Amino acid sequence: MASYVYLIQNGDLFNIGFTDNLERTRINLRPGELVAFLNTDNPEPLIKNIRKLYVDNRLPGSDYYRLANSQVKECRTLLEGDGSNNFFQPFLKGPSLFVFFIFSWVLLTYFIIEFAVDPVLSRFT
C-alpha cells in the first residue's frame, strides 16, 4: 500500500515522518505547512535514512527537527526533485531480482568449475 514520507514546517521547526493518509496528517499537524512529500510503497528505509541525516538536529522525544535552510533544501530535493524519487528504493525487485539472482548463481558456478575444479581434475587425467 502506498504511503507518504513528508516534511512539514511549523514555525522554525520541521516534522519529518510518514503516513498512509497525507491529508489527515496535514490536518493533525496544523498550522504546519507541507513543504515536500514523496509517495512510496516502502517508507521505512527512506524515513530511517532521512532521520539519520538530521539526527543532530532532532528535538529529543519528538519527530521535530530544527533545520537550516540548506538542510531543508536537501531534504526537499530528496523527497521531490531531480528524479531522486527512487533514491532510496531497491535497485532490483520482483521478477528482475529473481532473474538477476539465478543468472549470478549460474555465472559464479561456471567460473568455479572452469577455474577451480577443472584444473584440479585435469591433473589426474
XYZ file of C-alpha atoms in Angstrom:
125
model
C 0.000 0.000 0.000
C 1.292 3.442 -0.880
C 2.485 5.700 1.917
C 3.789 9.225 2.036
C 7.045 10.470 3.509
C 6.584 14.140 4.358
C 8.339 17.275 5.553
C 6.036 19.731 7.337
C 7.158 23.129 8.638
C 5.637 24.583 11.794
C 7.327 27.893 12.551
C 11.062 27.241 12.729
C 10.572 23.508 13.372
C 10.167 20.732 10.824
C 8.330 17.434 11.230
C 9.708 14.501 9.244
C 7.539 11.407 9.150
C 5.414 9.052 7.084
C 1.714 8.320 6.848
C -0.861 6.409 4.833
C -3.196 9.414 4.783
C -1.393 12.649 3.952
C -4.483 14.855 4.211
C -5.310 13.603 7.710
C -1.709 14.210 8.795
C -1.796 17.747 7.374
C -4.936 18.439 9.413
C -3.460 16.903 12.589
C -0.264 18.951 12.291
C -1.950 22.312 11.713
C -0.876 25.094 11.450
C 2.093 23.352 9.864
C 2.675 23.784 6.146
C 3.527 20.863 3.866
C 6.949 21.571 2.366
C 7.588 18.315 0.473
C 6.377 14.741 0.231
C 7.091 11.515 -1.611
C 4.623 8.759 -2.443
C 6.316 5.378 -1.902
C 5.450 1.732 -1.303
C 8.213 1.255 1.270
C 8.632 4.326 3.505
C 10.589 2.754 6.377
C 14.092 2.690 4.800
C 13.609 6.161 3.369
C 12.456 7.734 6.630
C 15.239 5.932 8.506
C 17.900 7.356 6.173
C 16.456 10.866 6.246
C 16.223 10.859 10.041
C 19.800 9.571 10.232
C 20.943 12.561 8.152
C 19.451 15.031 10.626
C 19.880 13.170 13.931
C 21.911 16.064 15.396
C 19.057 18.495 14.701
C 16.294 16.428 16.297
C 14.425 17.731 19.309
C 14.563 14.987 21.966
C 11.468 12.813 22.251
C 9.752 14.133 19.133
C 9.644 13.940 15.352
C 10.549 17.628 15.121
C 13.843 18.942 13.812
C 15.452 22.373 13.790
C 16.877 22.509 10.266
C 18.980 25.126 8.496
C 17.811 26.398 5.108
C 20.401 24.248 3.324
C 19.154 21.149 5.142
C 15.549 21.944 4.201
C 16.620 22.263 0.549
C 18.489 18.966 0.755
C 15.517 17.150 2.296
C 13.138 18.707 -0.225
C 15.398 17.561 -3.087
C 15.454 14.026 -1.685
C 11.664 13.960 -1.499
C 10.568 15.656 -4.688
C 13.201 16.920 -7.050
C 15.627 15.984 -9.771
C 14.364 12.472 -10.410
C 15.518 11.362 -6.991
C 12.161 9.844 -6.093
C 13.768 6.425 -6.269
C 16.925 7.439 -4.400
C 16.288 5.043 -1.514
C 14.372 2.425 -3.469
C 15.871 -1.002 -4.190
C 17.843 -1.335 -7.405
C 16.205 -4.637 -8.320
C 12.921 -6.060 -7.107
C 10.348 -8.638 -8.094
C 10.995 -10.801 -11.162
C 14.108 -8.864 -12.189
C 15.682 -9.621 -8.799
C 14.935 -13.328 -9.252
C 16.387 -13.402 -12.790
C 19.484 -11.500 -11.652
C 19.991 -13.900 -8.742
C 19.692 -17.015 -10.927
C 21.978 -15.532 -13.601
C 24.593 -14.596 -10.983
C 24.418 -18.030 -9.409
C 24.884 -19.820 -12.747
C 27.738 -17.495 -13.738
C 29.509 -17.952 -10.406
C 29.083 -21.731 -10.631
C 30.569 -21.711 -14.141
C 33.633 -19.739 -13.001
C 34.191 -22.024 -10.018
C 34.025 -25.131 -12.195
C 36.098 -23.625 -15.027
C 38.908 -22.117 -12.947
C 38.954 -24.155 -9.724
C 37.567 -27.645 -10.255
C 38.676 -28.352 -13.859
C 42.371 -27.551 -13.307
C 42.478 -29.881 -10.300
C 40.676 -32.713 -12.109
C 42.822 -32.307 -15.235
C 45.918 -33.264 -13.219
C 44.502 -36.745 -12.690
C 43.867 -37.499 -16.363
